[in-house]
Tab-separated table of C-alpha atoms in Angstrom:
chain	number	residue	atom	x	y	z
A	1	UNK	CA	2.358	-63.449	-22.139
A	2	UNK	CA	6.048	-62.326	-23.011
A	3	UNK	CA	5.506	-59.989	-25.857
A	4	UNK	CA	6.713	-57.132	-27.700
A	5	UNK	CA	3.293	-56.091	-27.641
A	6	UNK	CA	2.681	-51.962	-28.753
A	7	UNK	CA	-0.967	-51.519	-28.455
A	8	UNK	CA	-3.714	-53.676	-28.028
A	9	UNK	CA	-4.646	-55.371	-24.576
A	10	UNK	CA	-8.402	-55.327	-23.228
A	11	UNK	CA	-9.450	-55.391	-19.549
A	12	UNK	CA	-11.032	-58.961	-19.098
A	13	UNK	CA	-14.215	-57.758	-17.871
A	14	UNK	CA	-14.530	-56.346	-21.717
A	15	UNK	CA	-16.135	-52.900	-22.823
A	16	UNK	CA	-13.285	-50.919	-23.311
A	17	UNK	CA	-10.068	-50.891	-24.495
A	18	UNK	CA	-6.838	-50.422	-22.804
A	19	UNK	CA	-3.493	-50.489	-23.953
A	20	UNK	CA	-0.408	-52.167	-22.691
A	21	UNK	CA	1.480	-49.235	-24.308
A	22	UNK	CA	0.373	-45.824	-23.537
A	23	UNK	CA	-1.959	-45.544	-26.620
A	24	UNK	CA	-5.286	-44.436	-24.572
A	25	UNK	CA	-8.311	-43.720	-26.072
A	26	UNK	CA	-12.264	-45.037	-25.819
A	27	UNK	CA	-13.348	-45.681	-29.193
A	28	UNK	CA	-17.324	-45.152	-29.510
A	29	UNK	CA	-19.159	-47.560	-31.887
A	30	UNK	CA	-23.374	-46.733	-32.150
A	31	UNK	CA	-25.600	-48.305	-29.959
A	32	UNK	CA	-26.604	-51.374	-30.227
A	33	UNK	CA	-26.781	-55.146	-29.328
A	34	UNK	CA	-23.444	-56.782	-28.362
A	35	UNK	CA	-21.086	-57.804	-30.763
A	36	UNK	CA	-21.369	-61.304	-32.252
A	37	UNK	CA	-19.460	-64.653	-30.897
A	38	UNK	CA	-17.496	-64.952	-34.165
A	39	UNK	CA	-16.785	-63.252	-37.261
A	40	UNK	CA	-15.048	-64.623	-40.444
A	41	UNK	CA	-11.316	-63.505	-40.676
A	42	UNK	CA	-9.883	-63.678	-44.639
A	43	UNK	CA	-6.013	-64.052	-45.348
A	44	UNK	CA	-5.038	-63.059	-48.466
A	45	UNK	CA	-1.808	-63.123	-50.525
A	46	UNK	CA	-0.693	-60.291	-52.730
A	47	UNK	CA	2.924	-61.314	-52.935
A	48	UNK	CA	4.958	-62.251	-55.097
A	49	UNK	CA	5.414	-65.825	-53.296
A	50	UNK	CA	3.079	-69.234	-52.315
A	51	UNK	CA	5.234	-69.946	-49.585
A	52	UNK	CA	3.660	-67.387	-46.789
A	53	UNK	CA	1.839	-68.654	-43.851
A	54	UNK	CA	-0.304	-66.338	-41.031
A	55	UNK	CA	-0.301	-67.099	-37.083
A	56	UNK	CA	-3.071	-65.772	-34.672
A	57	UNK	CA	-2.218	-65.222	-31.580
A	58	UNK	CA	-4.111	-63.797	-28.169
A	59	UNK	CA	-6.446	-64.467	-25.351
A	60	UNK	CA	-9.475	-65.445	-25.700
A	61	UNK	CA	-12.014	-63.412	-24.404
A	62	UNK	CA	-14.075	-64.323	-20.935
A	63	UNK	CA	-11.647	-66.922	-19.525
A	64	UNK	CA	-8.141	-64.960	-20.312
A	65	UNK	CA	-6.634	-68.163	-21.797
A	66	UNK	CA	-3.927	-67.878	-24.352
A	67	UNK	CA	-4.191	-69.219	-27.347
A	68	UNK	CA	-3.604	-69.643	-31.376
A	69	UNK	CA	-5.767	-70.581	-33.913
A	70	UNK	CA	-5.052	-73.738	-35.703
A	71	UNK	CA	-5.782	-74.461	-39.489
A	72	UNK	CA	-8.473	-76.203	-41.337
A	73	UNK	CA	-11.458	-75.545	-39.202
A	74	UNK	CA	-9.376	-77.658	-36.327
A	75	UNK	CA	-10.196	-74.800	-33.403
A	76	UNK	CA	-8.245	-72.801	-31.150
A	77	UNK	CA	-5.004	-74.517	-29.279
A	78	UNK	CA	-4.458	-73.250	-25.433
A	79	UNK	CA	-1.210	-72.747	-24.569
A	80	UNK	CA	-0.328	-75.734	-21.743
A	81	UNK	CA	2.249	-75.389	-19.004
A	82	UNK	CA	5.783	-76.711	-20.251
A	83	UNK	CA	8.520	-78.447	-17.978
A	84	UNK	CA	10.940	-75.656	-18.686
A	85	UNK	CA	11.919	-72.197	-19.994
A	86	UNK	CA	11.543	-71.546	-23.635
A	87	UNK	CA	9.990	-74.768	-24.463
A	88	UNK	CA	9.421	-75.021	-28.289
A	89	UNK	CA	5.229	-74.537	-29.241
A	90	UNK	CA	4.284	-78.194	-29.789
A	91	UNK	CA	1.788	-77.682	-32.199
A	92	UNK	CA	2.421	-76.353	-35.514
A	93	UNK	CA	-0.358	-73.356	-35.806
A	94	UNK	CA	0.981	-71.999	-38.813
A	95	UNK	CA	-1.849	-71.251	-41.554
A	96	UNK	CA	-0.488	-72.053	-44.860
A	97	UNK	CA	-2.479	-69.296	-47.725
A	98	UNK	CA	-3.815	-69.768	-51.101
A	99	UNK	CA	-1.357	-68.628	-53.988
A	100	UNK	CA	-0.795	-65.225	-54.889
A	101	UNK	CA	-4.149	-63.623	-56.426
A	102	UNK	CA	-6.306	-66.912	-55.282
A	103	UNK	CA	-9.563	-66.960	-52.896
A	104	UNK	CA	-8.186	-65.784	-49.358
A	105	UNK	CA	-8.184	-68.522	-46.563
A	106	UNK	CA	-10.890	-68.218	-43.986
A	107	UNK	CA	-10.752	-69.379	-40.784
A	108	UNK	CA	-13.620	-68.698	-38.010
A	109	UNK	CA	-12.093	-65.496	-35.550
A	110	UNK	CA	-13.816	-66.322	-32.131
A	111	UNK	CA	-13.719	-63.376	-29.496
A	112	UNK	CA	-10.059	-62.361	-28.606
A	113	UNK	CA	-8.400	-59.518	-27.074
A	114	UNK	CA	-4.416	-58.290	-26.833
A	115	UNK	CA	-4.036	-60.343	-30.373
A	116	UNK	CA	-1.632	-60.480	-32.811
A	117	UNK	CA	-1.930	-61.675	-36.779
A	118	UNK	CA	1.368	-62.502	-37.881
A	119	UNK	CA	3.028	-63.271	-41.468
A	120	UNK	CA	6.026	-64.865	-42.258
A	121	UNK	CA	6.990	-65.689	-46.208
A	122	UNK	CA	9.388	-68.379	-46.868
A	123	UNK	CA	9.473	-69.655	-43.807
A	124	UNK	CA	7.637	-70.508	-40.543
A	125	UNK	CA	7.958	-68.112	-36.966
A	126	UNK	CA	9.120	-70.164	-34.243
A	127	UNK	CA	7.286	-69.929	-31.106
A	128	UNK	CA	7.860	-70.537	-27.009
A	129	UNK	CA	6.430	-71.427	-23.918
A	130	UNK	CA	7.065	-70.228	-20.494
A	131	UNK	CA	5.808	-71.098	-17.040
A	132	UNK	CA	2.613	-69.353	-16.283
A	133	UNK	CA	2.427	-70.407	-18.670
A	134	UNK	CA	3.080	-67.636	-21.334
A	135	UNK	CA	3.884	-67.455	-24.557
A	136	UNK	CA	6.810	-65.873	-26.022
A	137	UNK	CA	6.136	-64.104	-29.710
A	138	UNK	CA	8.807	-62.963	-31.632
A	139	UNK	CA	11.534	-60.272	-30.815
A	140	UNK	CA	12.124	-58.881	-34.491
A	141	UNK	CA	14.641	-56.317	-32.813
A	142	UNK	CA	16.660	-58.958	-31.571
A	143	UNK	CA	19.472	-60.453	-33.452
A	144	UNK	CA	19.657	-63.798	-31.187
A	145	UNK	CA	15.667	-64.339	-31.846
A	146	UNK	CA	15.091	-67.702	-33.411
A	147	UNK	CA	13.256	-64.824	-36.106
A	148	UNK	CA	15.468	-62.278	-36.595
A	149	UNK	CA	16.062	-63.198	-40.259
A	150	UNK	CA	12.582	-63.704	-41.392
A	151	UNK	CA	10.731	-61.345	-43.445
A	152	UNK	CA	7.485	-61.126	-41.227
A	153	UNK	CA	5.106	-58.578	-40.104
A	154	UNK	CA	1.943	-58.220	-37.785
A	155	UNK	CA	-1.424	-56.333	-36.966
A	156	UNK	CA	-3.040	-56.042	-34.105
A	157	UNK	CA	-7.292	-56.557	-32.680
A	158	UNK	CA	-9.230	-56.391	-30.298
A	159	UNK	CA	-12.682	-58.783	-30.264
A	160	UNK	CA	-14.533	-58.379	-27.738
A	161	UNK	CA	-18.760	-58.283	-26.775
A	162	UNK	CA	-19.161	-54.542	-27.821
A	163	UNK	CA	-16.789	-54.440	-31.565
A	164	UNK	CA	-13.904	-55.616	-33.369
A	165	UNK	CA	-11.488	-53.241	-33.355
A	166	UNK	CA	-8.237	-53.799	-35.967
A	167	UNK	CA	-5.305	-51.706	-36.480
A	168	UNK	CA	-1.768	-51.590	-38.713
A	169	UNK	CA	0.714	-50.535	-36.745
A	170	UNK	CA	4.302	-49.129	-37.071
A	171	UNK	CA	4.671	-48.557	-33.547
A	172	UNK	CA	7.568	-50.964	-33.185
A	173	UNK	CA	8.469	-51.814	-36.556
A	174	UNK	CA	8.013	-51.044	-40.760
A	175	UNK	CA	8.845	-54.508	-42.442
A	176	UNK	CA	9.156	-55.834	-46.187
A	177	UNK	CA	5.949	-57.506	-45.453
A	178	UNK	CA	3.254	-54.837	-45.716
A	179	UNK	CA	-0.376	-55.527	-44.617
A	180	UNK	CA	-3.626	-53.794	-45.791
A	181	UNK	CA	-7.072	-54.907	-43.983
A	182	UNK	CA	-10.671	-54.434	-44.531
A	183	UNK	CA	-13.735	-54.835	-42.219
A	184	UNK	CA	-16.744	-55.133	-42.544
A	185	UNK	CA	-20.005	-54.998	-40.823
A	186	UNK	CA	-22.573	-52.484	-40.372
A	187	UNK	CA	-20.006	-49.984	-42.192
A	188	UNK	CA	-17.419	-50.807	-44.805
A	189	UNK	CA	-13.534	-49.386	-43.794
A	190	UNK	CA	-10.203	-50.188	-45.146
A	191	UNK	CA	-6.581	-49.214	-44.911
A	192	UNK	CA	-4.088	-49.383	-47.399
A	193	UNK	CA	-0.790	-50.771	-47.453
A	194	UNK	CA	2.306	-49.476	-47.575
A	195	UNK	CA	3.868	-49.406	-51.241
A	196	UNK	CA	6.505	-52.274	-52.243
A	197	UNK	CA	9.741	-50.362	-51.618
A	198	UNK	CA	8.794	-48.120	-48.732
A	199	UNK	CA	10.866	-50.066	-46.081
A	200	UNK	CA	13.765	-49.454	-48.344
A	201	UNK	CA	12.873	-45.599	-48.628
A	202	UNK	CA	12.548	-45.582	-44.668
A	203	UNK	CA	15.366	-46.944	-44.279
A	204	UNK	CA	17.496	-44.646	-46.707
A	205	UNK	CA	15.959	-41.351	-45.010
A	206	UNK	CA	17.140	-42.398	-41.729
A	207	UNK	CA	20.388	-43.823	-42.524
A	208	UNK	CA	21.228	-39.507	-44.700
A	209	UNK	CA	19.435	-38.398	-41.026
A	210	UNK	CA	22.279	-40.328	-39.257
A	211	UNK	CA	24.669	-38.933	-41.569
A	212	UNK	CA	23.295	-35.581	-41.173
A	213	UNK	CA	22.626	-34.996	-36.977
A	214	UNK	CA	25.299	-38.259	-36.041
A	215	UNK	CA	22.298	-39.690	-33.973
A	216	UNK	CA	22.270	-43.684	-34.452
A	217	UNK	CA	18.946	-43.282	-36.618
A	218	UNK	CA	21.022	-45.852	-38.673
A	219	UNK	CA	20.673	-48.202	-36.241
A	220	UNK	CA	17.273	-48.418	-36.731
A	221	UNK	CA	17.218	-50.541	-40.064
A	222	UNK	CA	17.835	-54.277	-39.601
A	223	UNK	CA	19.552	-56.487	-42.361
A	224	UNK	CA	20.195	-59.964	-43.395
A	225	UNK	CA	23.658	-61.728	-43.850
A	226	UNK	CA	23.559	-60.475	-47.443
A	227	UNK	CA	22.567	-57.322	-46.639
A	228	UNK	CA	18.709	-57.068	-47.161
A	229	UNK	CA	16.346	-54.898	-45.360
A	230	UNK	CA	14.317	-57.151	-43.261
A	231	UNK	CA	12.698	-54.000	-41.495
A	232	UNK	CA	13.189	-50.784	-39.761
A	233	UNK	CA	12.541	-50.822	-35.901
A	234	UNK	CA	11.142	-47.612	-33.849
A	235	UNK	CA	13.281	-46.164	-31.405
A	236	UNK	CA	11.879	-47.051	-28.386
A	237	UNK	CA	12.512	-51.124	-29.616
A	238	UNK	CA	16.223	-49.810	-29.867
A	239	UNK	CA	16.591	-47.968	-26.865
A	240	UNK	CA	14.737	-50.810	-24.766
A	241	UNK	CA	17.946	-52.688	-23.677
A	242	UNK	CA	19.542	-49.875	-22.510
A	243	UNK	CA	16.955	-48.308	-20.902
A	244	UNK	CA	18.489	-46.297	-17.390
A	245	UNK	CA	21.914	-47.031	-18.727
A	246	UNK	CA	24.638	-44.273	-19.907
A	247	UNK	CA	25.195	-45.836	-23.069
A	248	UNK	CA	21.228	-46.085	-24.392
A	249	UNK	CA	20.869	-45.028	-27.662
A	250	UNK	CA	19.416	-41.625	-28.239
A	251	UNK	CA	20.168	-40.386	-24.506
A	252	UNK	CA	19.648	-36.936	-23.963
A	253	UNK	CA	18.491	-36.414	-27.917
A	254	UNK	CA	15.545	-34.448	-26.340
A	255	UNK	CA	17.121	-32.252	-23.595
A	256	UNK	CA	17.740	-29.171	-25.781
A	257	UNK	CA	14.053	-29.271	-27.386
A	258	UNK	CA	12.521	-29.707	-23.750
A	259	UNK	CA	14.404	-26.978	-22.059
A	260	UNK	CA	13.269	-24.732	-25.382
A	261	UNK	CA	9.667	-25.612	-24.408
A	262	UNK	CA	9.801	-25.146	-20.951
A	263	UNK	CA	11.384	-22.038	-20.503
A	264	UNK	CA	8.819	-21.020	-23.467
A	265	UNK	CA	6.091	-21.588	-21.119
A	266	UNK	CA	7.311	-20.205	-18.277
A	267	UNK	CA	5.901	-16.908	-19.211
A	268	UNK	CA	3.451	-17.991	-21.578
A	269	UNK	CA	0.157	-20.021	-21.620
A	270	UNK	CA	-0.035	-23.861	-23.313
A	271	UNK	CA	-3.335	-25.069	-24.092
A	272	UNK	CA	-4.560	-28.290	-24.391
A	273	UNK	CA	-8.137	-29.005	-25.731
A	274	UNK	CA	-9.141	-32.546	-24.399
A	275	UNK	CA	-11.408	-32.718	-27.807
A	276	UNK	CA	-15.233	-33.964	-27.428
A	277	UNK	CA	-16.843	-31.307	-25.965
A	278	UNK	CA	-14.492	-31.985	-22.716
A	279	UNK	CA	-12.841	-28.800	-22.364
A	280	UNK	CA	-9.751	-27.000	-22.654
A	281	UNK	CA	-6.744	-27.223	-19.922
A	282	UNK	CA	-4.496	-24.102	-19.552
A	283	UNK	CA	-0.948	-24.507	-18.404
A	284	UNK	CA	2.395	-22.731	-17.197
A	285	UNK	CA	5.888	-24.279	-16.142
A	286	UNK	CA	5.974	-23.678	-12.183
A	287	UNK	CA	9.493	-24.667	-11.165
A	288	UNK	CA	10.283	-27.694	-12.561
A	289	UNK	CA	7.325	-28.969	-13.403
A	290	UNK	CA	4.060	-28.104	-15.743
A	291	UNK	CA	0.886	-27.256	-14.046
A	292	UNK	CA	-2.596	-26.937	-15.512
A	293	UNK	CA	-5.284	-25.312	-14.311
A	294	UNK	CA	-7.257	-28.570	-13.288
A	295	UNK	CA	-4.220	-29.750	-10.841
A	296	UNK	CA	-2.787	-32.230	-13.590
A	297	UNK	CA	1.358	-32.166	-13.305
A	298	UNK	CA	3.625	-32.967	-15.842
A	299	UNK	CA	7.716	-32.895	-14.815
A	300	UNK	CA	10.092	-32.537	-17.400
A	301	UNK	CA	10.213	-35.688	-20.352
A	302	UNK	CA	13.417	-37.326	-21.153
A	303	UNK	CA	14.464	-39.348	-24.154
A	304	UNK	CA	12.803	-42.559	-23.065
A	305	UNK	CA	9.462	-41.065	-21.766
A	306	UNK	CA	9.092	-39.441	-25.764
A	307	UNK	CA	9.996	-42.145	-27.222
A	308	UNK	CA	7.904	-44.401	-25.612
A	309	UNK	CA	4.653	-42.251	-24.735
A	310	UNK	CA	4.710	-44.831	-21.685
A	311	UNK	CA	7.284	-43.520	-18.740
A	312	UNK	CA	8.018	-40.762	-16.760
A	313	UNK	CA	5.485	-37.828	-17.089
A	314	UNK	CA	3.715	-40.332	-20.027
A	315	UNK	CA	3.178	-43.284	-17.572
A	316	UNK	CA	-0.337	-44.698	-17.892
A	317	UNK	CA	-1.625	-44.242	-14.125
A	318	UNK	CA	-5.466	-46.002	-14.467
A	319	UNK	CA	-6.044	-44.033	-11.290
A	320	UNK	CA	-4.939	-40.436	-12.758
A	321	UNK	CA	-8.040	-38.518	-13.685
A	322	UNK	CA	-9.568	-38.894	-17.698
A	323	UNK	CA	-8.767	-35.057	-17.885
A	324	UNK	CA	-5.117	-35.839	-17.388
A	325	UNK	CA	-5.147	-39.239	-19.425
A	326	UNK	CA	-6.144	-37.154	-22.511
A	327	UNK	CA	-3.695	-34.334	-21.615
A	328	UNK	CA	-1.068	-36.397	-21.453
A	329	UNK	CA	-2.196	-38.016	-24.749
A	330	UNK	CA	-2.029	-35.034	-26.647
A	331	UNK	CA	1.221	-33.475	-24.658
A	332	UNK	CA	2.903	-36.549	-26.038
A	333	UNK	CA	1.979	-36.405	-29.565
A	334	UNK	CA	3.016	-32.621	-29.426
A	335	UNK	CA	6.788	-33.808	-28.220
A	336	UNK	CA	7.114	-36.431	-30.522
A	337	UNK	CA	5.849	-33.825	-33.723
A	338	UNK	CA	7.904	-31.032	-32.183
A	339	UNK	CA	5.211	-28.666	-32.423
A	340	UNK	CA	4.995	-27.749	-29.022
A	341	UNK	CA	7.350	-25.311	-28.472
A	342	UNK	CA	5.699	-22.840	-31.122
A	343	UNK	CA	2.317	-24.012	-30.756
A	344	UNK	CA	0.883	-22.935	-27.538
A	345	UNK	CA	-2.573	-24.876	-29.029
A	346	UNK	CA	-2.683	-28.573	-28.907
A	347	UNK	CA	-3.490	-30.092	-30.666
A	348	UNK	CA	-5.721	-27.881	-32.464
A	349	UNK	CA	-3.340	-24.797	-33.279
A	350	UNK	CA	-0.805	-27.282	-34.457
A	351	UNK	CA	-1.414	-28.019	-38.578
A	352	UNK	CA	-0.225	-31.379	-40.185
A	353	UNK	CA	2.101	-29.465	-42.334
A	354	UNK	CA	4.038	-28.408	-39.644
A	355	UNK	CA	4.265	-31.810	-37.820
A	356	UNK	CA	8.500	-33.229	-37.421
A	357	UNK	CA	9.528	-29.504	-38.742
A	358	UNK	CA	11.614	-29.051	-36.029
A	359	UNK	CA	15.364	-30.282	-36.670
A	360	UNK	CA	15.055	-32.186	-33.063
A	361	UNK	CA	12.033	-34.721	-33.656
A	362	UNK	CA	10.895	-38.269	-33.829
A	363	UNK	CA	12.365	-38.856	-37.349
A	364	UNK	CA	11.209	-42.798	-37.172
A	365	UNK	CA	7.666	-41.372	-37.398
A	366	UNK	CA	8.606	-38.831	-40.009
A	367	UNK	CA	9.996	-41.079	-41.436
A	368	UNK	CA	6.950	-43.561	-42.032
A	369	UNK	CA	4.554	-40.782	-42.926
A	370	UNK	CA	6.671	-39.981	-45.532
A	371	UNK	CA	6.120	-43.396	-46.986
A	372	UNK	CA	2.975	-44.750	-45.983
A	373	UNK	CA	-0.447	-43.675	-46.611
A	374	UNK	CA	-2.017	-44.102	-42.909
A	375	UNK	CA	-0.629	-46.134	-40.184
A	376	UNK	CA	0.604	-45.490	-36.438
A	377	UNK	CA	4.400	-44.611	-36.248
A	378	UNK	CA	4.037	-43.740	-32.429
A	379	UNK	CA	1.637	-44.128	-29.567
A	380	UNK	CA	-0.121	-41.378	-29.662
A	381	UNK	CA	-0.279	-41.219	-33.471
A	382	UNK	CA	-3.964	-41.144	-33.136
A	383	UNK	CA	-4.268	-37.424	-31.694
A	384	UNK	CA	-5.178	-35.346	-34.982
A	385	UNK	CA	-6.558	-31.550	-35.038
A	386	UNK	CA	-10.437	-31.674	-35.461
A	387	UNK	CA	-11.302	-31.757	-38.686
A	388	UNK	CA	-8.282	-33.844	-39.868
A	389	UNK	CA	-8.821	-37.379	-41.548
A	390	UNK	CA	-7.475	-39.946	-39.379
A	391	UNK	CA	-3.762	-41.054	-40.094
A	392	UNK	CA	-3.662	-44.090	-37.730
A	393	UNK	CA	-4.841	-47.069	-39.369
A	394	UNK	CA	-7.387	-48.153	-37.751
A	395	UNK	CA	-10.789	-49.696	-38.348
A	396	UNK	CA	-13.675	-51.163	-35.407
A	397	UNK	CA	-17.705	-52.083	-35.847
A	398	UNK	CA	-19.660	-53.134	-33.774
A	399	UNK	CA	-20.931	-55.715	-35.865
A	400	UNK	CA	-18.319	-57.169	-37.544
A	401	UNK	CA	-19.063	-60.272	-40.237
A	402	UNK	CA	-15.572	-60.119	-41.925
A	403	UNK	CA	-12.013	-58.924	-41.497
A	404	UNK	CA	-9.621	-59.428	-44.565
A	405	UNK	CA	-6.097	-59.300	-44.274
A	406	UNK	CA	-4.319	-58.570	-47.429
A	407	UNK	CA	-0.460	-59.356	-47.148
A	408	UNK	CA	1.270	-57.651	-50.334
């Protein structure tokens, strides 16, 4: 599938999840018997508009075919091989909702993994088929997309034989469009949306931080004709274009902060607790490169391995040991809160408080937790001290009987 997928994927034999983006973590659910076959998924309208329609997208689970759920009870629709390139979707899978305040629609969610919900309002998303065949979602970051000018939005789940695992993510993008979800099943969760206007406060911090550090934070916030704020991309989504090229957006942004850390720990110790009873690894900068006391070696990051959590030192190796996976997890949160140069603790010693203090930091995600109430902005956005409430948004049973999708 050609996606601009940030989180979700699932490894077909099921069980776990996996991440096409360097988000890595095993979620536990209680014991008990496998998931069921289906579960009731609500869409909801809280706008201020009838005209909004929701898309489901993903594979379904046990044969790996892709697929989108059709309206009115009419079943899934499997993605067929086209004659060409970027052949137009020939079935219209768009799910039209109830009016604003009205009974949600509910349509029957079947078992599905690496899936997407989308919503569009006034107007439709336009999808495409490639050999493979593979579908091709939208590129909100791309001006030339057949979307680009649409207000939509997305979240992302996982449902698979052991839960149903749902999350709202700003990894790649804060749009006008905000989504709040609840599921429920043997326990009750939600997540909140973000407020009406918090794009447009997004946007305005990053556009003074461009005025402030000349970066191209600016860049970041993507308009209409007229100029309206359709939504605010991450930085990584920027950057990916230009990726190993001189003119990339944000290169070398992190070299100063970098060298600050590792010539901090160079003489002193950096300590990483794995969390979970699994230990703590202990750390020093040996030439170029940072060595803990297990073996696991980190070189230096650069703007793109930050950014993304996913390249460089942050590559997700499956075969690299669970001790480094979770190292690497929490070494990557540290850069992107720029805590780790002055706290050799991670990501215990490092208090919320003191998270994007530095004046060199991931100002996207600052950014969004300035204006949302939970909600990945990066990653790794799910390492948190222990003891902290959770700040990324997401929500999983293992017995899942409905998931409601609130668009607002």
């Amino acid at each position: 599938m050609v996606s601009r997928r940030s989180m979700i994927a699932l490894t077909a034999a099921g069980g776990a999840v996996a991440a096409s983006s360097p988000w890595w973590r095993t979620w536990a659910v209680p014991a008990a018997d496998a998931a069921p076959a289906t579960c009731e998924l609500a869409l909801a309208n809280d706008t201020d508009t009838s005209d909004v329609h929701a898309y489901v997208t993903g594979r379904e689970f046990g044969t790996d075919r892709m697929m989108l759920l059709r309206p009115g009870g009419q079943g899934p629709y499997y993605i067929e091989q086209p004659g060409s390139t970027n052949t137009p979707l020939p079935v219209d899978c768009a799910i039209p909702l109830n009016a604003p305040g009205a009974a949600p629609v509910v349509v029957t969610l079947p078992r599905m993994y690496g899936a997407r919900v989308y919503f569009v309002r006034e107007s439709k998303l336009e999808f495409f088929v490639n050999p493979g065949p593979a579908l091709v979602e939208p590129a909100f970051q791309n001006a030339n997309d057949a979307n680009f000018g649409k207000i939509a939005s997305f979240c992302e789940f996982t449902f698979n034989d052991v839960q149903l695992f749902v999350n709202v993510s700003y990894v790649d993008l804060v749009t006008a469009l905000p989504i709040a979800l609840r599921l429920q099943g043997d326990g009750d969760h939600s997540v909140a949306a973000l407020d009406r206007g918090a794009v447009e406060s997004i946007a305005a911090d990053l556009e003074a931080q461009a005025a402030a550090d000349g970066r191209p934070w600016d860049t970041l916030v993507m308009r209409d004709g007229g100029g309206k704020i359709l939504r605010v991309m991450s930085p990584q989504n920027v950057m990916a274009p230009y990726f190993g090229q001189p003119d990339m957006p944000f290169n070398g942004y992190w070299s100063g902060y970098v060298n600050e850390v590792w010539e901090h720990y160079r003489a002193n110790d950096l300590r990483i607790d794995l969390q979970g009873g699994r230990g703590v690894l202990t750390g020093r900068v040996q030439g170029d490169n940072l060595v803990f006391n297990d073996g696991s070696t980190f070189t230096k990051p650069d703007d793109r391995d930050i950014f993304t959590c996913n390249h460089g030192p942050f590559a997700n190796v499956p075969t690299d040991s669970d001790a480094k996976k979770a190292a690497l997890a929490r070494l990557a949160a540290a850069f992107n809160r720029s805590t780790v140069h002055n706290h050799p603790d991670q990501p215990n010693g490092a208090p919320v408080a003191d998270f994007y203090a530095h004046d060199i930091t991931n100002h996207y995600a600052r950014a969004v937790h300035d204006n949302s109430p939970i909600g990945y902005a990066f990653p790794y956005d799910d390492v948190t001290p222990d003891g902290v409430p959770d700040q990324s948004g997401v929500a999983f049973d293992g017995n899942p009987t409905r998931l409601t999708l609130t668009v607002t």
